[in-house]
mmCIF file of C-alpha atoms in Angstrom:
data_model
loop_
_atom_site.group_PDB
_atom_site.id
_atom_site.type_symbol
_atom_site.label_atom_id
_atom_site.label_comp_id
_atom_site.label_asym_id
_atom_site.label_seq_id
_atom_site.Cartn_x
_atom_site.Cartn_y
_atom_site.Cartn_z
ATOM 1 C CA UNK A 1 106.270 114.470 61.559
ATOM 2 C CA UNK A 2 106.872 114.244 65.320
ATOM 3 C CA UNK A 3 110.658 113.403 66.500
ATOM 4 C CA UNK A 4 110.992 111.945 69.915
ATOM 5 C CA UNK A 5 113.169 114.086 71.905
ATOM 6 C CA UNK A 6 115.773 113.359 74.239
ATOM 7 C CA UNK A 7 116.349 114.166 78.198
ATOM 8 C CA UNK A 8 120.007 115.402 77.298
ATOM 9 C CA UNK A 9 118.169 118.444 75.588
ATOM 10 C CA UNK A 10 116.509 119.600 78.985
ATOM 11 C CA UNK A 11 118.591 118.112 81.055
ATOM 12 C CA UNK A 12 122.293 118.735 82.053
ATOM 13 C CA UNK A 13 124.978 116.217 83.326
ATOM 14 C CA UNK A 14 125.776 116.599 86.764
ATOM 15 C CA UNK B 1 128.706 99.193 106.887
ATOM 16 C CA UNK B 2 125.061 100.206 105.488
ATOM 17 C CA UNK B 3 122.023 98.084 107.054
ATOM 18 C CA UNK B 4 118.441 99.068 105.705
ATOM 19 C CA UNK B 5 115.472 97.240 107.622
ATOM 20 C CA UNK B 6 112.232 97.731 105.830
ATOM 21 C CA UNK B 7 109.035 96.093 107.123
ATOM 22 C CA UNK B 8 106.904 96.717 104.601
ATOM 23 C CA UNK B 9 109.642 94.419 102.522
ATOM 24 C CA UNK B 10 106.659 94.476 99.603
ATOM 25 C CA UNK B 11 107.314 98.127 98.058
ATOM 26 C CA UNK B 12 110.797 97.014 97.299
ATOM 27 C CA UNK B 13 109.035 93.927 95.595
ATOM 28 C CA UNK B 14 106.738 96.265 93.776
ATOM 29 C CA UNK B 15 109.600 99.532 93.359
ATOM 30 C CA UNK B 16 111.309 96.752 91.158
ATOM 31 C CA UNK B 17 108.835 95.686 89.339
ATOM 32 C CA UNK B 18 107.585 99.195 88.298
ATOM 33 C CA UNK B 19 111.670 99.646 87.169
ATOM 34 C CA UNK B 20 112.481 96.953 85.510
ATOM 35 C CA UNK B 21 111.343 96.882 82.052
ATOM 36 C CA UNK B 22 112.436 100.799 81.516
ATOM 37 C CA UNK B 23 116.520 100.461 82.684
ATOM 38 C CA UNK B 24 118.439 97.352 82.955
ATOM 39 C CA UNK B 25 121.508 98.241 85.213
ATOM 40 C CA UNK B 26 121.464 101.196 87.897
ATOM 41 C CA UNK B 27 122.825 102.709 90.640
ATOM 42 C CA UNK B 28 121.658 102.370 94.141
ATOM 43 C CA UNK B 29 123.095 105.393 96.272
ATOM 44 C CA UNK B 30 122.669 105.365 99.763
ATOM 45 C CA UNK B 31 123.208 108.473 102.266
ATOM 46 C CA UNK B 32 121.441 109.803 105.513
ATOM 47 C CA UNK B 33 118.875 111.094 103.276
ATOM 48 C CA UNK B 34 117.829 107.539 102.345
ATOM 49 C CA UNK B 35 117.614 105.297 99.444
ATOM 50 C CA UNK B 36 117.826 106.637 96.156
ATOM 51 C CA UNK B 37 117.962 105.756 92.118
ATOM 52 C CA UNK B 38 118.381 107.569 89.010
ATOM 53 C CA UNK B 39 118.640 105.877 85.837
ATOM 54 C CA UNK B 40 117.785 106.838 82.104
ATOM 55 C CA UNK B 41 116.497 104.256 80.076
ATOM 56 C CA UNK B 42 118.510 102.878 76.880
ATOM 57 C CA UNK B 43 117.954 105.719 74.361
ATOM 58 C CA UNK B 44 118.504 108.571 77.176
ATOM 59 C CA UNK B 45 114.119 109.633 76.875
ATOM 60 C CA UNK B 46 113.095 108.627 79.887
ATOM 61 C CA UNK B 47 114.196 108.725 84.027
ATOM 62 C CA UNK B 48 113.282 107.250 86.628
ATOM 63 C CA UNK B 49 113.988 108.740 90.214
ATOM 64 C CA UNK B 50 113.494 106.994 93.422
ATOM 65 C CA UNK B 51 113.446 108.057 96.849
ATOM 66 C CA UNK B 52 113.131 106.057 99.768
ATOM 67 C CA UNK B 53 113.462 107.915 103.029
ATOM 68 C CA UNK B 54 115.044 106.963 105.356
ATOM 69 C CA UNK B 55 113.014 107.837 108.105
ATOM 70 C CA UNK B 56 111.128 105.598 106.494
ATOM 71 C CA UNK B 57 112.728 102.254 107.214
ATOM 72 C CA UNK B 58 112.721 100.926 110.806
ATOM 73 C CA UNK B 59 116.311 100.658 111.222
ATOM 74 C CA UNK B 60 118.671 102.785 108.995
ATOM 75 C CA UNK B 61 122.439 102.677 109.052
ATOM 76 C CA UNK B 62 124.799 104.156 106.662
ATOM 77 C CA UNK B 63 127.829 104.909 108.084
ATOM 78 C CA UNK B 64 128.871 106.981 104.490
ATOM 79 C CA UNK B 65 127.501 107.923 100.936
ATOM 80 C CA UNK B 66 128.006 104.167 99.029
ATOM 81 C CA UNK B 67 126.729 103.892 95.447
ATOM 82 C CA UNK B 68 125.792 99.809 94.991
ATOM 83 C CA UNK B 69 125.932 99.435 91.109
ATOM 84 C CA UNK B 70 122.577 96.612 90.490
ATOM 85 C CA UNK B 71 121.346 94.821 87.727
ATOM 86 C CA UNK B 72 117.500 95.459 88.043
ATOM 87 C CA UNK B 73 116.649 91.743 86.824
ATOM 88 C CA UNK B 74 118.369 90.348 88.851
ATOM 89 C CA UNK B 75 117.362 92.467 91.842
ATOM 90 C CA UNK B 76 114.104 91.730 90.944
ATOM 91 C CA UNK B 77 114.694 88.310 90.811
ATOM 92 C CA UNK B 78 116.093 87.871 94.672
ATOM 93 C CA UNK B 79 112.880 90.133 96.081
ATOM 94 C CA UNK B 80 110.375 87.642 94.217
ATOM 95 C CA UNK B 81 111.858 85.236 96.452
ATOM 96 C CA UNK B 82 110.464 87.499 99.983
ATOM 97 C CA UNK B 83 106.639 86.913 101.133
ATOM 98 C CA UNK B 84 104.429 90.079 100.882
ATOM 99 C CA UNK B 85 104.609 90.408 104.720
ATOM 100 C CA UNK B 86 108.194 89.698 104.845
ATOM 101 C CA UNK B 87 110.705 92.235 106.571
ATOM 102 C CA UNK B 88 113.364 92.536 104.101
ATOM 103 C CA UNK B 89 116.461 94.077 105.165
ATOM 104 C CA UNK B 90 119.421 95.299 102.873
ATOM 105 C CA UNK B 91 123.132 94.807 104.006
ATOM 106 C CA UNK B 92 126.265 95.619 102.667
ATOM 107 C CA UNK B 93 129.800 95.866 103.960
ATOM 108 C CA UNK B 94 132.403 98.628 103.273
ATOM 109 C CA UNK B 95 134.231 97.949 100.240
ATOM 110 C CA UNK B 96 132.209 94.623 99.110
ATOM 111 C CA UNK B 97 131.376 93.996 95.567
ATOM 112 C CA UNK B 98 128.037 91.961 96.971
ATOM 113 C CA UNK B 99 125.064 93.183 98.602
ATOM 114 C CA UNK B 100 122.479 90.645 100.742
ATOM 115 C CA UNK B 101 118.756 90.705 100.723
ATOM 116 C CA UNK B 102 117.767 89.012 104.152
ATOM 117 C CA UNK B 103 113.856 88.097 104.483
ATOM 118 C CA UNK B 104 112.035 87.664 108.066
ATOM 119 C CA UNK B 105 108.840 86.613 107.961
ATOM 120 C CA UNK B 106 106.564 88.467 109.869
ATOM 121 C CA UNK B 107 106.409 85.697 113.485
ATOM 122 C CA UNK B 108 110.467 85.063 112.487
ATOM 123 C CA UNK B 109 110.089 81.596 111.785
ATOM 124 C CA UNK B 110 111.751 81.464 108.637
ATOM 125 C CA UNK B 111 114.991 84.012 107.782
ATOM 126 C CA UNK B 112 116.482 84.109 103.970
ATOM 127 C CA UNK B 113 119.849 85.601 102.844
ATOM 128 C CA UNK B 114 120.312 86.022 99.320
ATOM 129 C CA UNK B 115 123.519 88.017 97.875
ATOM 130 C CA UNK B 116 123.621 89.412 95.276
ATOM 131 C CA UNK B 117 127.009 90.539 93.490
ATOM 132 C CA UNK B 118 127.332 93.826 92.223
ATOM 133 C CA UNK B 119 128.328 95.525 89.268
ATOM 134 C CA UNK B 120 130.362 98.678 88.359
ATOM 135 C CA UNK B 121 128.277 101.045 86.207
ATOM 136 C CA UNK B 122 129.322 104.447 84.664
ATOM 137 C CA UNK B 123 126.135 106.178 85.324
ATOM 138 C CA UNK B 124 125.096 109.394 84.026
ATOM 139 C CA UNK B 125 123.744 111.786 86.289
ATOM 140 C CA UNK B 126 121.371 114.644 85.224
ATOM 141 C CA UNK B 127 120.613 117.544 87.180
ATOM 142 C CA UNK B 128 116.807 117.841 87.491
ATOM 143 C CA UNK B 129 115.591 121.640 88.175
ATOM 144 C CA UNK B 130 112.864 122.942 89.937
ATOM 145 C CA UNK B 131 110.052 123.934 86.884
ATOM 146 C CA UNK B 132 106.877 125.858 87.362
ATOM 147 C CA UNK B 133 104.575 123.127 85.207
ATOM 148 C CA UNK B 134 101.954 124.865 83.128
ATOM 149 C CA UNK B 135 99.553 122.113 84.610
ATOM 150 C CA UNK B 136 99.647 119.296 86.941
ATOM 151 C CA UNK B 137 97.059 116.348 86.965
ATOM 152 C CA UNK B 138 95.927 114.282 90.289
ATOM 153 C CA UNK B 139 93.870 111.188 89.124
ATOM 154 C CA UNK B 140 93.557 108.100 90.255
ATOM 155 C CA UNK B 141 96.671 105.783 89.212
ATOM 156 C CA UNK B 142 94.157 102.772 87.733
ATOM 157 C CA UNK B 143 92.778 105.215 85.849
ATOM 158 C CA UNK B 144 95.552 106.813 84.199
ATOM 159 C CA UNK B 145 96.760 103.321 83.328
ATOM 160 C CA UNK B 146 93.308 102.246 81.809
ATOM 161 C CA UNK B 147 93.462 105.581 79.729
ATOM 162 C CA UNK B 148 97.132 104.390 78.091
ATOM 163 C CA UNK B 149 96.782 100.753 77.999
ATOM 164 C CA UNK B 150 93.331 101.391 75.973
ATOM 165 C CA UNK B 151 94.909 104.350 73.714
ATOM 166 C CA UNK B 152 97.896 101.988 72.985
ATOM 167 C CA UNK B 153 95.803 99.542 71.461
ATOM 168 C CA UNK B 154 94.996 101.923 68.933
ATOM 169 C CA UNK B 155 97.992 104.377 68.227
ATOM 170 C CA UNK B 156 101.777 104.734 69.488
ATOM 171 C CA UNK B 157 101.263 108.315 71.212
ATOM 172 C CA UNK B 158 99.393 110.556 73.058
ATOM 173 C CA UNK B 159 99.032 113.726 73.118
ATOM 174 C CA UNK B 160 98.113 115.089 76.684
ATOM 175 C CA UNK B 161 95.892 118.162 76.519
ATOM 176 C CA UNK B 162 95.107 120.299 79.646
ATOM 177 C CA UNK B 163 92.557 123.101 79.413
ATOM 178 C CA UNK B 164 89.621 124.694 81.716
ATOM 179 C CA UNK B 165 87.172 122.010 80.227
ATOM 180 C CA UNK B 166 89.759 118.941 81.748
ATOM 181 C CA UNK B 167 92.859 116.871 80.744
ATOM 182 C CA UNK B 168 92.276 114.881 77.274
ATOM 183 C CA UNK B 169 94.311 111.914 76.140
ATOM 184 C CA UNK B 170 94.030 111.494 72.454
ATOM 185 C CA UNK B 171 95.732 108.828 69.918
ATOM 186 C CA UNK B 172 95.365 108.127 66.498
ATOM 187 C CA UNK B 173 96.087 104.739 64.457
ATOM 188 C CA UNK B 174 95.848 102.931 61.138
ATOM 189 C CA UNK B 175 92.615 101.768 62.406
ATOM 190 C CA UNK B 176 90.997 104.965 63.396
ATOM 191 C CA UNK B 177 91.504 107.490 66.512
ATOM 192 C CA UNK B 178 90.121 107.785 70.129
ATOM 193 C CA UNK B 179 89.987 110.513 72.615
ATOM 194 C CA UNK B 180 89.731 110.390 76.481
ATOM 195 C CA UNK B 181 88.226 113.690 78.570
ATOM 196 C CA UNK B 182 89.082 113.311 81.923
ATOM 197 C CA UNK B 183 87.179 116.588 84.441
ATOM 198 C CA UNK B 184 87.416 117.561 87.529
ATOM 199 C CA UNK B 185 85.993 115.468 90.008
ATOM 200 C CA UNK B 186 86.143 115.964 93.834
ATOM 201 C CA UNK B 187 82.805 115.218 94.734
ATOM 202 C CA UNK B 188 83.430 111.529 95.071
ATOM 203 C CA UNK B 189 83.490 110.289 98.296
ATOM 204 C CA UNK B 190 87.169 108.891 98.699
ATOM 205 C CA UNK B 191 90.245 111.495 97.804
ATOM 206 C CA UNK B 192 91.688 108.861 96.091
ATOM 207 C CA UNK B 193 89.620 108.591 93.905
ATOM 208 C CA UNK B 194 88.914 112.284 92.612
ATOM 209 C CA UNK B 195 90.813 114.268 89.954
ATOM 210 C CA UNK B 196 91.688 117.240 90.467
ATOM 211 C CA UNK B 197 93.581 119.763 87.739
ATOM 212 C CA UNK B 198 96.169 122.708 88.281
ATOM 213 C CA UNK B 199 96.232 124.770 84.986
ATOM 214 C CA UNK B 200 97.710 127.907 85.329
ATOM 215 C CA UNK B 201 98.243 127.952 81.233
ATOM 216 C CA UNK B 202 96.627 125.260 78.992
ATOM 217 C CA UNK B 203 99.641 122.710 77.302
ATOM 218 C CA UNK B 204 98.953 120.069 75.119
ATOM 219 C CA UNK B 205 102.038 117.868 74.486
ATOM 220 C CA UNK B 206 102.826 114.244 72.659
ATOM 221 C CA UNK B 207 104.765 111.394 74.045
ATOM 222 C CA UNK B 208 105.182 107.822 72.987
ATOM 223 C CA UNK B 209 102.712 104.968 74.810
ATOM 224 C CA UNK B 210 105.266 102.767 75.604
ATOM 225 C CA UNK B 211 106.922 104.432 77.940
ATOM 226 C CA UNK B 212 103.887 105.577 79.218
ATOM 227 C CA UNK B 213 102.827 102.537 79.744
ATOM 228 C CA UNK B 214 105.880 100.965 81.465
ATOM 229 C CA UNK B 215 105.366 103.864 84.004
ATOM 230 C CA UNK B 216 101.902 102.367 85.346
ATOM 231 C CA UNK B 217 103.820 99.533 86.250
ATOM 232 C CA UNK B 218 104.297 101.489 89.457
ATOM 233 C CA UNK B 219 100.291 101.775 89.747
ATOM 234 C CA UNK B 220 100.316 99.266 92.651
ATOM 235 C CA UNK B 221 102.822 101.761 94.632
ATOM 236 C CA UNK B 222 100.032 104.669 94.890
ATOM 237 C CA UNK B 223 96.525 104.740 94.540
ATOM 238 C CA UNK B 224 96.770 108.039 92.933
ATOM 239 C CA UNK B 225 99.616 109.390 90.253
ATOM 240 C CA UNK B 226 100.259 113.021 89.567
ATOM 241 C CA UNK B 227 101.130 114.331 85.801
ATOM 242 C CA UNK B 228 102.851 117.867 85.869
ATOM 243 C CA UNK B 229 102.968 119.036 82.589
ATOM 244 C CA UNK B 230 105.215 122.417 80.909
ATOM 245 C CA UNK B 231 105.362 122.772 77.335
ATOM 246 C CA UNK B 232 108.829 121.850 76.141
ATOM 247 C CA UNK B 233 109.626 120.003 79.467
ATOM 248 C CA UNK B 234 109.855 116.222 80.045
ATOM 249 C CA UNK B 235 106.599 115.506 81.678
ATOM 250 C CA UNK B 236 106.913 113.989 85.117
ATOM 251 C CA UNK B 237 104.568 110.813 86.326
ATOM 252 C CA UNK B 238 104.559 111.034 90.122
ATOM 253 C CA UNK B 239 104.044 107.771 92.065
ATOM 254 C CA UNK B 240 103.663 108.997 95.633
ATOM 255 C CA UNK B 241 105.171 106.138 97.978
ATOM 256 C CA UNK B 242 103.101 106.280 101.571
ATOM 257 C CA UNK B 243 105.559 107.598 104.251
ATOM 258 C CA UNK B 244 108.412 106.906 102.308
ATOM 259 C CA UNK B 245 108.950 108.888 99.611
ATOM 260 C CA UNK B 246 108.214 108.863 95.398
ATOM 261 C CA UNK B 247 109.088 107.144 92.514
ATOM 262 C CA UNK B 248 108.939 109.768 89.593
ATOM 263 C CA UNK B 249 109.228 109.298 85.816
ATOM 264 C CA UNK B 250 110.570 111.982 83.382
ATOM 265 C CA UNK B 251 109.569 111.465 79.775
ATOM 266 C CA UNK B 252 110.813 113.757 76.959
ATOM 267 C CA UNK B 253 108.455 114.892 74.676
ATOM 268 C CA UNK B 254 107.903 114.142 71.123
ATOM 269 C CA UNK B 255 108.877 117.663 68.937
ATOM 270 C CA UNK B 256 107.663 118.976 65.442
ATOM 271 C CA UNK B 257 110.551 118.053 63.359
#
């Protein structure tokens, strides 16, 4: 099963 | 004191409408550099980045770095009211919690002011690095939203698969599965029209349709859209805005649980 991943995990807060 | 004059007053009409649906409530930030958004959607999986330059408008004035906190329906509510030729211009004064729209039309016979009040949002900001992508995509923007409208009338993702032989879109549903091979094509007279494909390693990755689809709202912004691709990146849908600058759209992928 696929999970739909999420910006934060790529991303960082700036 | 910031005062934006934009005679082409229709790409805000159409940068709105390609925003809308995908974030409710942004930031506007304004600075010498020029006009800018970025705004996640609800559940934090997609972004949307905007840049108008401002070299780009014919009269640009922002005296310092203001942040005008929008709601997006509402926005887009006020710009439905300028013609397509109209010269919309954006004003706002230091320290006011309203913004105005004005609309000239094109032999100044009629002027419009709408304001707008603004809102305070907390908005997240998320530092976006610079990524090698395994592959990047240059089709034609009706195309690409063809390809997802059709695929999301038969499954709720895609997965985007780049190799030597092309870039293939394929979904699959309760009702069956379909598949979309997209090659190389320069030969056609018009550039905008030709697809061209970077691959320096194949990728194949998944992403949900809907947001997908909300992206090619933008199609009327760019006769051509560019899909760089990395495996275990957000992909990035590049609306190119003539002269002006971009609207992009990060989407995270969908992951193996």
């Amino acid at each position: 099963l696929m999970q739909q991943g999420a910006l934060g995990n790529f991303f960082v807060h700036t | 004191m910031l005062e934006l004059r934009l005679v082409q007053g229709n790409l805000l009409k159409k940068v709105l409408e390609a925003v809308k649906d995908l974030v409710t409530d942004a930031n506007f930030d304004c600075s010498s550099t020029g006009f800018s958004l970025q705004a996640m959607d609800s559940s934090h999986v997609a972004l949307v980045a905007l840049l108008l330059r401002s070299e780009g408008f014919e009269h640009y004035r922002c005296d310092r770095n203001v942040s005008m906190g929008m709601n997006l329906n509402n926005m887009a509510k006020m710009l439905k009211c300028a013609g397509n030729d109209d010269i919309v211009t954006i004003k706002a004064d230091d320290g006011s919690d309203t913004v105005t729209f004005m609309f000239e039309s094109p032999n100044q016979d009629k002027i419009a002011d709408f304001e707008m009040k603004l809102m305070d949002i907390d908005s997240e900001h998320l530092g976006i690095p610079e990524a090698e992508y395994h592959a990047i995509v240059r089709m034609p923007s009706s195309e690409f939203a063809r390809i997802c409208k059709d695929l999301s009338s038969i499954g709720d993702t895609v997965v985007i698969s780049v190799t030597k032989e092309g870039v293939k879109f394929s979904t699959r549903g309760d009702i069956g599965n379909a598949n979309v091979v997209c090659r190389q094509n320069t030969t056609v007279d018009k550039p905008e029209e030709s697809t061209t494909i970077e691959m320096h390693e194949p990728v194949s990755l998944t992403f949900a349709l809907r947001y997908m689809n909300s992206f090619t709202k933008a199609t009327p912004l760019s006769s051509t859209v560019t899909i760089s691709l990395s495996s275990e990146l957000p992909v990035v849908v590049e609306y190119k805005i003539a002269e002006m600058g971009y609207i992009r759209f990060y989407l995270a992928p969908k992951i193996e649980d």
